[in-house]
C-alpha cells in the first residue's frame, strides 16, 4: 500500500464516526432526554423534532468529517487534513512519532478493518485517530510511521505474522492459567466497596423489588427461605466478594486474552522494538521502539508475590502528565516473573549495569521521622480511648499504637533502597505494595534537589529525577551524596550524544 | 542505616564524582530588586484584602445584636489562621529572597528557590523543547519578566525562572537558540 497520495479511511469509518458523534451528542444533551422523560405526552412532539434534528446533524457531521479527513505521507512527514467548520492541516514529522497503536473491536473485526492511533509527546491524548483502515494497510502504515523512529531506511516489515508461542524472540506470553492468576490477584477491595456502596444507595429500591418478588413466592418456599435467612445474611459478604473476584477474573481475561510480547530483533539495540498483542473483544496491537522507553516500573502486591510475578509498566514520553490516566503510551504486562524481568532489563537498558552497582539506602532520620509522624497521626485514637474508657485502656492503646507505627516505619524504611551504576538508577519502595522504578540518566529532563530547614540541619536531602513520562525519587540521602549524584546525573545527560526520545 | 557510602565506579575512570562541576552558592545570580518589590506588593495587597475580608464582617457583626450571627470563637479561629498563614508567608518571603537565584552554565540552567524547603532544579539545555518569555502588567511596570523553559513530558520538569530582567531572559533564549535551536 502506497500512502503518498491523500486518501480517506475505509468506508466503515463513516459508521464508526456516526457512532462517535451520536455518543458525543447524547453526552452533551442528556438533560434534554431527561426532560423528555418527565414531560410525558405534553409537548412531546417538540422533543421528537429536536431529537430528529440531532440525528440529522450527527449524520451530516459524520459524513462531512469523513469526507474532509485525508492523510498521506510526504517528505518524512504525515500530512493530515481534517475539520468541517474549522479546517486543520496537521503535519507530524515521523521522527517525532512515539508509538502507533492498532486496535480492533468486534465491529471492526467483522469488516476486517482496524483503528490506528498515533502518539507523539506533543499532546495529552493521541494526535491522530484513524477509525477504519484495512488490516494490512494499517500495519503497513504503522511500519512506515515507525521506520524513522527505529532508524530504518527502507522496506515494510511484515507485521501480519501470527503472534503465537512459536514466534521467535517471544519475551512474554500469558496462558489461561496465568490469566486466571492475574484476575485472582487484582485489587478486589475497590469492587467490594463499590458493590456495598451500590447496595446502600439503592437499598430502598431493592427492598421494594424484593417485597414484590416475595409476594410471588409460594408459602412453602417462604418458610424455607425464612429459616435460611440468617445463613443468607452471613453468606452475603462472601457472595459479594466472590462476585467481585469473578468480575476481576473476567475483565482480566477479556483485556489480556492471548497476550503476547515479542521483540523485533536487530543487531543494533537502537532499532529494536517491542510488540504487544492482547484482547478478546477489543484486540490491541502495540509497537514501541525500545530506545524511546523513558520510564519502567515493576510493581506487585502480597498476593502477586505468592504467585511469583510482577506487573510491568513501560512508559514513553507524554505531554499530558505522568499520572496513571493521562498522556503517552503506557504498556502494561500483567504477569512478568524472574527470567522475563531480566530480559526486559536487558532490552530497555542494554548498558545496565555499566559499572559496579552502588546501593543507596535512606538515612536513619527517615525512619525516625516516619515513626514520629505516624505515631502523632494515630495517637488521638489512644487519647479518645483514655477519655472514654479510662487511662489504663488509653495507655495500652498508645503502647499498641507506638509498637504498630514502629513496625510500620521499620518495614517502610527497610523496603526503600536504590541501586545505581552511575548511568541508571533503580529505586525500590514499598512494603505490602512494592514498586521498583528504573530510569536511564541519559534520558532525564531535569534533576531536582529538595531540602527543608530541619533536613538541612540533619544533613538529609531528597533527589527527584524527572523523565519525559515519570519521576524516580531518591529520598533521605545524605546531603553530600545527593549533591554528588545530582551532578553526576547532569554530567550523564550533558555527555549523552545519542537519541533519547 | 546511616552508612551510606558511594563506591567509586571502578570500570569507568572517566567519571570522577569529586571533580564534577557542582552548583556553588556563590555562583548563583540573584534576582533583581524590582522582582522583590513586586513580591512585596503582592504580599502587601493580599495582607490588606484578606485582612479586611476578615475584619469587616467581624466589625459589622459586633454592631448587631449578636443573637443570630456565627459564634465569636469562629471569628477568632479564622483570625488566628489568617495571622499564622500571613506570618509564615512573610517569613518565607523575607528569608527566602536571598535563596532565590539562577545559574546559566554551558550546558544547563539551574534555579534555586525557597527558604523552609529549598529546591534546586537543573535542566540541561539539550532537553528543552521550547521557551517562553512572559511579562504581565506588574512586570511591565517594574521591568522584569519570567522565562519559562519547557521540557518533554509533564512530570514537573518544566522550569520557570521569574523576575528576570528582560534583556537577561532574551540573552538566555539567544544562547538556547544558538546552541540547541530551541
XYZ file of C-alpha atoms in Angstrom:
683
model
C 0.000 0.000 0.000
C 1.391 3.408 -1.009
C 0.483 6.356 1.156
C 1.990 9.118 -0.962
C -1.395 10.443 -2.164
C -4.106 11.913 0.054
C -6.602 9.226 0.907
C -9.628 8.683 3.104
C -10.141 5.948 5.601
C -12.232 2.820 4.955
C -15.979 3.374 4.420
C -16.681 1.677 7.742
C -15.008 4.682 9.321
C -18.189 6.619 8.474
C -20.257 4.210 10.560
C -17.838 4.484 13.473
C -17.814 8.270 13.144
C -21.615 8.347 13.296
C -21.400 6.278 16.477
C -18.789 8.637 17.972
C -20.758 11.759 17.039
C -24.015 10.290 18.388
C -22.252 9.422 21.625
C -20.858 12.959 21.875
C -24.284 14.439 21.137
C -26.020 12.310 23.779
C -23.292 13.170 26.282
C -23.729 16.898 25.741
C -27.549 16.941 25.532
C -28.598 14.334 28.080
C -30.616 16.876 30.119
C -32.936 17.181 27.077
C -33.622 13.441 27.239
C -34.246 13.631 30.978
C -36.707 16.487 30.392
C -38.369 14.450 27.608
C -38.844 11.523 30.009
C -40.544 13.676 32.636
C -42.531 15.715 30.115
C -44.830 12.863 29.233
C -47.152 13.343 26.279
C -47.345 17.118 26.631
C -45.130 18.882 24.111
C -43.530 15.547 23.270
C -43.515 16.377 19.570
C -41.071 19.246 20.206
C -38.650 16.826 21.778
C -39.129 14.372 18.936
C -38.337 17.165 16.471
C -35.252 18.102 18.488
C -34.048 14.507 18.599
C -34.683 14.095 14.860
C -32.735 17.287 14.158
C -29.925 15.988 16.366
C -29.823 12.709 14.437
C -29.698 14.508 11.076
C -26.956 16.846 12.311
C -24.986 13.885 13.660
C -25.243 12.081 10.339
C -24.318 15.178 8.315
C -21.417 15.994 10.664
C -20.048 12.469 10.389
C -20.321 12.484 6.577
C -18.588 15.860 6.285
C -15.904 14.855 8.781
C -15.337 11.611 6.898
C -15.139 13.443 3.555
C -12.751 16.107 4.844
C -10.399 13.715 6.631
C -7.476 12.744 4.397
C -3.933 11.669 5.172
C -0.759 10.920 3.264
C 2.978 10.560 3.723
C 5.320 13.039 2.120
C 8.917 14.004 2.836
C 9.169 12.126 6.129
C 6.004 13.739 7.420
C 2.461 12.544 7.892
C 0.123 15.173 6.447
C -3.449 15.219 7.681
C -6.291 17.460 6.567
C -9.426 17.442 8.659
C -12.220 19.585 10.078
C -15.516 20.880 8.753
C -16.103 24.381 10.067
C -12.538 24.846 11.288
C -10.194 23.215 8.832
C -6.953 21.797 10.213
C -3.807 20.800 8.429
C -1.581 18.740 10.677
C 1.977 17.758 9.801
C 3.604 15.169 12.037
C 7.354 14.599 11.469
C 7.891 10.851 11.511
C 10.864 11.051 13.851
C 8.551 12.571 16.474
C 6.151 9.631 16.399
C 6.385 7.882 19.738
C 4.044 4.980 19.221
C 1.384 3.690 16.875
C -1.417 1.514 18.242
C -3.599 -0.739 16.170
C -6.942 -1.654 17.744
C -9.755 -3.829 16.507
C -13.135 -4.050 18.192
C -15.880 -6.506 17.292
C -17.436 -4.292 14.604
C -14.044 -3.616 13.038
C -13.217 -7.301 13.184
C -16.441 -8.124 11.356
C -15.406 -5.900 8.444
C -11.697 -6.848 8.669
C -10.582 -3.307 9.378
C -8.891 -1.770 12.417
C -8.323 1.579 14.078
C -4.970 3.358 14.249
C -3.842 5.769 16.979
C -0.707 7.833 16.583
C 1.014 9.305 19.621
C 3.702 11.921 19.796
C 4.740 13.658 23.001
C 3.001 16.819 21.846
C -0.440 16.496 23.379
C -2.250 14.774 26.189
C -4.129 12.288 24.029
C -3.478 10.696 20.667
C -2.549 13.230 17.986
C -4.406 11.359 15.331
C -7.019 8.622 15.238
C -7.904 6.818 12.032
C -11.073 4.881 12.765
C -11.006 2.322 9.984
C -8.255 1.012 7.750
C -7.889 -2.411 6.192
C -5.798 -4.611 8.496
C -2.835 -4.955 6.128
C -2.858 -1.249 5.254
C -2.890 -0.285 8.933
C 0.128 -2.433 9.688
C 1.954 -1.199 6.594
C 1.267 2.405 7.632
C 2.453 1.681 11.147
C 5.691 0.252 9.827
C 6.222 3.325 7.626
C 5.490 5.657 10.534
C 7.892 3.871 12.831
C 10.687 3.428 10.304
C 12.125 6.777 11.212
C 11.672 6.161 14.907
C 13.572 2.919 14.612
C 16.188 4.290 12.256
C 15.227 2.080 9.323
C 15.897 3.101 5.789
C 13.700 1.020 3.566
C 11.261 -1.810 3.372
C 7.989 -2.546 5.012
C 8.113 -5.174 7.644
C 5.634 -7.990 7.527
C 3.518 -7.203 10.550
C 0.864 -9.785 9.980
C 2.835 -12.698 11.292
C 0.949 -14.687 13.913
C 1.940 -13.899 17.451
C 1.785 -17.445 18.733
C 4.094 -19.162 21.121
C 6.365 -20.220 18.263
C 7.173 -16.600 17.456
C 10.911 -16.041 17.715
C 12.097 -13.562 20.340
C 8.974 -14.101 22.403
C 9.513 -12.377 25.736
C 6.201 -12.983 27.470
C 3.038 -14.925 26.746
C 0.116 -15.393 29.107
C -1.661 -18.720 29.085
C -5.121 -19.237 30.586
C -3.769 -20.395 33.953
C -1.603 -17.276 34.291
C -4.514 -15.079 33.233
C -6.592 -16.694 35.956
C -3.868 -15.850 38.478
C -3.769 -12.272 37.167
C -7.527 -11.987 37.674
C -7.364 -13.516 41.158
C -4.595 -11.149 42.221
C -6.403 -7.957 41.179
C -7.426 -5.369 43.742
C -10.846 -6.708 44.738
C -11.356 -4.320 47.629
C -12.440 -1.483 45.329
C -15.054 -3.686 43.662
C -16.348 -4.949 47.022
C -16.555 -1.342 48.251
C -18.379 -0.360 45.069
C -20.867 -3.222 45.485
C -21.554 -2.358 49.139
C -21.899 1.338 48.230
C -24.347 0.426 45.454
C -26.408 -1.730 47.813
C -26.560 1.027 50.424
C -27.513 3.640 47.795
C -30.265 1.586 46.185
C -31.459 -0.285 49.256
C -34.849 1.467 49.112
C -35.496 0.293 45.550
C -34.013 -3.115 46.365
C -36.443 -3.635 49.270
C -39.371 -2.736 47.008
C -38.255 -5.232 44.368
C -37.619 -7.906 46.983
C -41.051 -7.178 48.514
C -42.789 -7.633 45.163
C -40.902 -10.842 44.467
C -41.639 -12.072 47.975
C -45.380 -11.870 47.311
C -44.982 -14.177 44.336
C -43.076 -16.861 46.235
C -45.216 -19.874 47.329
C -45.762 -20.048 51.098
C -43.828 -23.303 51.472
C -40.695 -21.784 49.951
C -41.188 -18.662 52.050
C -40.945 -20.767 55.215
C -37.758 -22.410 53.948
C -36.265 -19.042 52.971
C -37.156 -17.510 56.334
C -35.453 -20.435 58.024
C -32.372 -19.950 55.887
C -32.327 -16.117 56.091
C -29.680 -15.904 58.903
C -27.432 -18.073 56.763
C -28.017 -15.794 53.759
C -27.116 -12.790 55.896
C -23.854 -14.398 56.947
C -23.039 -15.575 53.441
C -23.868 -12.305 51.646
C -20.371 -10.774 52.159
C -18.868 -13.986 50.814
C -21.195 -13.816 47.808
C -20.284 -10.159 47.180
C -16.573 -10.995 47.443
C -16.965 -13.988 45.132
C -18.821 -11.908 42.548
C -16.101 -9.223 42.763
C -13.386 -11.819 42.203
C -15.324 -13.261 39.271
C -15.653 -9.792 37.725
C -11.902 -9.236 38.159
C -11.101 -12.581 36.557
C -13.493 -11.916 33.662
C -12.152 -8.406 32.973
C -8.551 -9.657 33.110
C -9.388 -12.472 30.720
C -11.115 -10.126 28.271
C -8.408 -7.447 28.420
C -5.285 -9.606 28.323
C -6.576 -12.576 26.305
C -3.755 -14.167 24.287
C -1.250 -11.571 25.422
C 1.977 -11.957 23.519
C 5.049 -9.756 23.790
C 7.919 -10.199 21.407
C 10.947 -8.266 20.278
C 11.716 -7.261 16.754
C 15.326 -8.341 16.686
C 18.097 -6.235 15.266
C 21.819 -6.176 15.793
C 21.637 -2.512 16.627
C 19.885 -2.090 20.021
C 18.555 1.309 18.931
C 16.490 -0.365 16.193
C 14.774 -2.913 18.395
C 11.060 -2.644 19.017
C 8.721 -4.298 21.445
C 5.443 -5.685 20.109
C 2.401 -6.477 22.194
C -0.897 -8.005 21.159
C -3.786 -8.740 23.504
C -7.563 -8.591 23.944
C -10.585 -10.751 23.348
C -13.273 -8.273 22.303
C -11.052 -5.272 21.620
C -7.892 -6.643 20.035
C -4.878 -4.392 20.567
C -1.566 -4.418 18.780
C 1.156 -2.061 20.009
C 4.664 -1.423 18.787
C 7.169 0.508 20.854
C 10.707 1.389 19.757
C 12.703 0.279 22.769
C 15.032 3.272 22.838
C 12.002 5.548 23.245
C 11.007 3.975 26.559
C 11.612 6.592 29.237
C 10.421 5.032 32.466
C 9.904 1.456 33.659
C 8.132 0.241 36.784
C 7.664 -3.213 38.252
C 5.029 -3.497 40.959
C 3.478 -6.268 42.961
C 1.156 -6.917 45.866
C 1.334 -9.559 48.566
C -0.929 -11.865 46.520
C 1.154 -11.411 43.361
C 4.319 -12.213 45.293
C 2.706 -15.543 46.257
C 2.156 -16.234 42.558
C 5.723 -15.097 41.876
C 5.151 -12.369 39.330
C 5.146 -8.589 38.934
C 3.175 -6.176 36.798
C 5.449 -4.344 34.396
C 4.700 -0.811 33.177
C 6.644 0.774 30.309
C 6.088 4.435 29.515
C 7.069 6.636 26.639
C 7.205 10.406 26.644
C 3.897 12.061 27.435
C 2.792 15.646 27.231
C -0.315 15.150 29.283
C 1.312 14.315 32.568
C 2.770 11.423 34.422
C -0.433 10.333 36.063
C -1.885 6.897 35.602
C -4.694 8.098 33.326
C -3.068 10.771 31.198
C -0.670 11.157 28.335
C 1.658 8.997 26.270
C 1.864 5.295 25.753
C 1.582 3.086 28.786
C 2.333 -0.503 28.032
C 1.347 -2.865 30.842
C 2.295 -6.515 31.075
C 0.403 -8.016 33.999
C 2.499 -11.092 34.835
C 6.264 -10.936 34.498
C 8.389 -13.300 36.556
C 12.152 -13.612 37.046
C 13.663 -14.515 33.642
C 11.492 -12.115 31.587
C 12.309 -9.378 34.103
C 15.991 -9.844 33.391
C 15.197 -9.918 29.665
C 13.230 -6.663 29.817
C 16.056 -5.044 31.805
C 18.491 -6.075 29.101
C 16.231 -4.843 26.313
C 15.267 -1.439 27.683
C 18.544 -0.751 29.488
C 21.155 -2.599 27.405
C 24.033 -0.919 29.251
C 22.779 -1.951 32.724
C 24.858 -2.431 34.789
C 27.538 -0.344 33.165
C 29.752 -0.391 36.244
C 29.751 -1.957 39.683
C 26.442 -1.304 41.382
C 26.255 1.017 44.348
C 23.468 0.583 46.877
C 21.880 3.684 48.347
C 19.737 3.478 51.477
C 17.835 6.265 53.202
C 19.342 7.597 56.407
C 18.026 6.554 59.810
C 16.456 10.008 60.037
C 13.817 8.771 57.548
C 12.763 6.007 59.946
C 12.540 8.290 62.993
C 10.543 10.918 61.095
C 8.160 8.314 59.712
C 7.680 6.780 63.154
C 7.071 10.168 64.745
C 4.593 11.289 62.076
C 2.619 8.033 62.137
C 2.560 8.000 65.945
C 1.262 11.570 66.021
C -1.352 10.601 63.431
C -2.693 7.600 65.347
C -2.237 8.743 68.961
C -5.507 10.774 69.022
C -7.268 7.392 68.956
C -5.470 6.461 72.177
C -6.491 9.833 73.630
C -10.135 9.140 72.786
C -9.823 5.675 74.351
C -8.325 7.199 77.519
C -11.114 9.795 77.665
C -13.924 7.250 77.259
C -12.565 4.049 78.808
C -10.004 5.164 81.349
C -6.284 5.817 81.414
C -5.289 2.126 81.569
C -7.024 1.403 78.277
C -5.685 4.678 76.881
C -2.094 3.845 77.811
C -2.457 0.335 76.409
C -3.854 1.770 73.165
C -0.992 4.271 72.999
C 1.553 1.482 73.548
C -0.068 -0.567 70.815
C -0.084 2.462 68.540
C 3.616 3.137 69.169
C 4.528 -0.507 68.558
C 2.444 -0.698 65.385
C 3.835 2.528 63.939
C 7.382 1.395 64.835
C 6.844 -1.853 62.927
C 5.223 0.030 60.060
C 8.004 2.654 59.819
C 10.697 -0.033 60.041
C 9.111 -2.086 57.256
C 8.731 1.058 55.127
C 12.329 2.097 55.777
C 13.716 -1.348 55.007
C 11.715 -1.518 51.785
C 13.204 1.732 50.473
C 16.542 1.460 48.708
C 18.111 2.062 45.345
C 20.970 0.860 43.204
C 22.890 2.810 40.624
C 25.706 2.114 38.246
C 26.383 5.789 37.559
C 24.142 5.857 34.500
C 20.899 4.231 35.612
C 19.018 4.229 38.860
C 16.701 1.521 40.131
C 14.548 2.683 43.046
C 12.717 0.201 45.272
C 9.864 1.288 47.524
C 7.035 -0.239 49.471
C 6.204 -2.894 51.962
C 2.898 -4.632 51.151
C 2.695 -2.954 47.763
C 6.223 -2.985 46.340
C 7.386 -0.891 43.446
C 10.603 -0.657 41.531
C 11.174 2.273 39.178
C 14.103 2.309 36.794
C 15.319 5.184 34.634
C 18.298 5.919 32.460
C 20.003 9.172 33.452
C 20.846 9.949 29.841
C 17.093 10.406 29.225
C 16.480 12.786 32.127
C 14.655 16.080 31.630
C 15.610 17.685 34.930
C 17.133 16.886 38.292
C 15.591 18.376 41.423
C 17.269 18.683 44.802
C 14.895 19.316 47.732
C 15.694 20.002 51.373
C 13.847 21.755 54.187
C 15.450 23.601 57.112
C 15.315 20.663 59.526
C 16.682 18.306 56.891
C 19.480 20.787 56.166
C 20.491 20.677 59.848
C 20.366 16.879 59.838
C 22.255 16.659 56.545
C 19.431 14.949 54.628
C 18.037 15.741 51.175
C 15.747 14.299 48.514
C 16.582 13.881 44.844
C 13.946 13.699 42.122
C 14.829 12.575 38.615
C 12.297 13.844 36.076
C 11.938 11.935 32.833
C 9.536 12.717 29.996
C 7.000 10.300 31.428
C 7.507 9.956 35.153
C 9.796 10.501 38.096
C 12.146 8.455 40.232
C 12.694 9.748 43.757
C 15.667 9.055 45.983
C 14.543 10.276 49.409
C 16.527 10.963 52.598
C 20.034 10.765 51.164
C 22.968 12.389 52.939
C 23.308 15.905 51.514
C 26.799 15.388 50.130
C 25.785 12.162 48.387
C 22.648 13.782 46.960
C 24.724 16.636 45.566
C 27.267 14.269 44.042
C 24.589 12.109 42.451
C 22.794 15.183 41.116
C 25.965 16.463 39.483
C 26.785 13.000 38.114
C 23.299 12.733 36.590
C 23.680 16.192 34.991
C 27.018 15.135 33.524
C 25.434 11.968 32.102
C 22.696 13.989 30.393
C 25.059 16.581 29.032
C 27.564 13.995 27.862
C 24.956 11.902 26.050
C 25.013 12.229 22.285
C 22.520 9.582 21.135
C 18.767 9.646 20.603
C 16.735 9.834 23.785
C 13.130 10.271 22.625
C 21.222 2.532 58.092
C 23.383 5.575 58.206
C 26.297 4.002 56.500
C 25.701 5.212 53.010
C 28.813 5.035 51.010
C 29.287 5.860 47.395
C 31.743 3.453 45.888
C 33.649 4.996 43.042
C 32.932 3.212 39.776
C 35.906 1.015 39.051
C 35.224 0.303 35.376
C 34.934 3.856 34.196
C 37.771 6.093 35.275
C 36.454 8.945 33.121
C 33.826 9.955 35.659
C 35.292 11.279 38.875
C 32.416 12.349 41.076
C 34.532 14.669 43.188
C 35.690 16.637 40.170
C 32.248 17.109 38.634
C 31.136 20.704 38.147
C 28.825 21.486 41.041
C 26.457 24.279 41.808
C 28.189 26.597 44.224
C 26.064 29.097 46.086
C 28.450 31.904 45.241
C 27.891 31.481 41.503
C 24.123 31.888 41.635
C 22.938 35.174 40.190
C 20.420 36.898 42.472
C 17.153 38.158 41.026
C 16.746 41.938 40.579
C 15.299 44.168 43.309
C 12.353 45.049 41.055
C 11.060 41.495 41.435
C 11.426 41.730 45.227
C 9.291 44.876 45.108
C 6.656 43.056 43.076
C 6.544 40.164 45.534
C 6.315 42.591 48.458
C 3.495 44.401 46.671
C 1.559 41.177 46.103
C 2.095 40.197 49.735
C 1.000 43.592 50.984
C -2.135 43.646 48.825
C -3.104 40.126 49.881
C -2.467 41.091 53.515
C -4.774 44.101 53.294
C -7.533 42.463 51.212
C -7.756 39.242 53.231
C -7.385 41.196 56.491
C -10.317 43.413 55.533
C -12.285 40.356 54.438
C -11.929 39.057 57.987
C -12.212 42.355 59.849
C -15.209 43.923 58.077
C -17.776 41.175 58.812
C -16.329 40.948 62.326
C -16.983 44.660 62.974
C -20.397 44.522 61.326
C -21.478 41.570 63.455
C -20.210 43.246 66.620
C -22.542 46.156 65.903
C -25.564 43.825 65.573
C -27.488 42.301 68.439
C -25.346 39.237 68.155
C -28.008 36.602 68.644
C -28.088 35.165 65.127
C -24.533 35.560 63.857
C -21.855 32.884 63.945
C -20.117 32.385 67.290
C -17.242 34.707 68.174
C -14.882 31.739 68.577
C -15.216 31.034 64.856
C -14.016 34.552 64.037
C -11.103 34.236 66.428
C -10.150 30.908 64.870
C -10.305 32.427 61.383
C -8.271 35.388 62.589
C -5.688 33.093 64.164
C -5.397 31.059 60.964
C -5.042 34.249 58.925
C -2.322 35.569 61.250
C -0.425 32.274 61.142
C -0.610 31.974 57.337
C 0.404 35.581 56.736
C 3.235 35.366 59.280
C 4.623 32.166 57.739
C 4.292 33.587 54.243
C 6.041 36.787 55.356
C 8.914 34.859 56.924
C 9.222 32.686 53.808
C 9.288 35.784 51.589
C 11.820 37.637 53.750
C 14.168 34.734 54.400
C 13.580 33.100 51.019
C 14.583 36.132 48.973
C 18.357 35.669 49.371
C 17.906 31.990 48.469
C 16.436 32.805 45.055
C 18.918 32.734 42.246
C 19.736 31.236 38.881
C 22.822 29.976 37.193
C 23.426 29.517 33.485
C 26.210 27.119 32.694
C 27.490 25.979 29.351
C 25.070 23.093 29.106
C 22.339 23.611 31.660
C 20.413 26.149 33.629
C 19.883 25.954 37.389
C 17.291 27.717 39.543
C 17.148 27.718 43.336
C 14.231 28.888 45.458
C 12.621 28.502 48.879
C 13.729 29.072 52.455
C 11.852 26.463 54.507
C 12.029 23.963 51.663
C 14.832 24.744 49.284
C 14.553 23.406 45.760
C 17.382 23.382 43.264
C 16.322 22.340 39.773
C 18.823 21.753 36.976
C 17.534 21.480 33.390
C 20.006 20.536 30.637
C 19.750 22.749 27.541
C 19.585 19.688 25.306
C 16.285 18.676 26.918
C 14.488 21.994 26.471
C 11.738 21.704 23.857
C 10.707 25.345 23.713
C 10.923 28.504 25.768
C 8.596 31.363 26.555
C 9.127 34.856 27.916
C 6.141 36.162 29.826
C 5.640 39.691 31.086
C 2.494 40.729 32.947
C 1.330 44.274 33.804
C 3.348 44.258 37.046
C 6.422 43.080 35.151
C 5.960 45.784 32.514
C 5.673 48.439 35.201
C 8.642 47.321 37.282
C 10.742 45.925 34.432
C 11.021 42.174 34.857
C 9.709 39.070 33.126
C 9.508 35.303 33.555
C 11.442 32.831 31.458
C 9.685 29.501 31.081
C 11.653 26.543 29.810
C 9.538 23.602 28.718
C 10.918 20.078 28.641
C 9.312 16.991 27.115
C 6.553 15.369 29.107
C 4.870 16.875 32.084
C 6.412 15.218 35.096
C 7.032 18.615 36.703
C 10.325 19.150 34.894
C 9.390 22.490 33.340
C 11.426 25.330 34.763
C 10.050 28.791 35.459
C 12.572 31.484 36.342
C 10.569 34.507 37.489
C 11.765 38.076 37.936
C 14.468 38.158 35.277
C 15.448 41.432 33.615
C 14.032 41.242 30.048
C 17.474 41.541 28.456
C 18.816 38.658 30.573
C 15.853 36.481 29.583
C 16.424 37.351 25.929
C 20.131 36.564 26.251
C 19.429 33.154 27.753
C 16.969 32.496 24.975
C 19.500 33.526 22.361
C 22.011 31.184 23.944
C 19.477 28.375 23.669
C 18.751 29.202 20.038
C 22.427 29.462 19.140
C 23.456 26.215 20.800
C 20.409 23.998 20.578
C 17.989 25.585 18.141
C 15.253 25.880 20.765
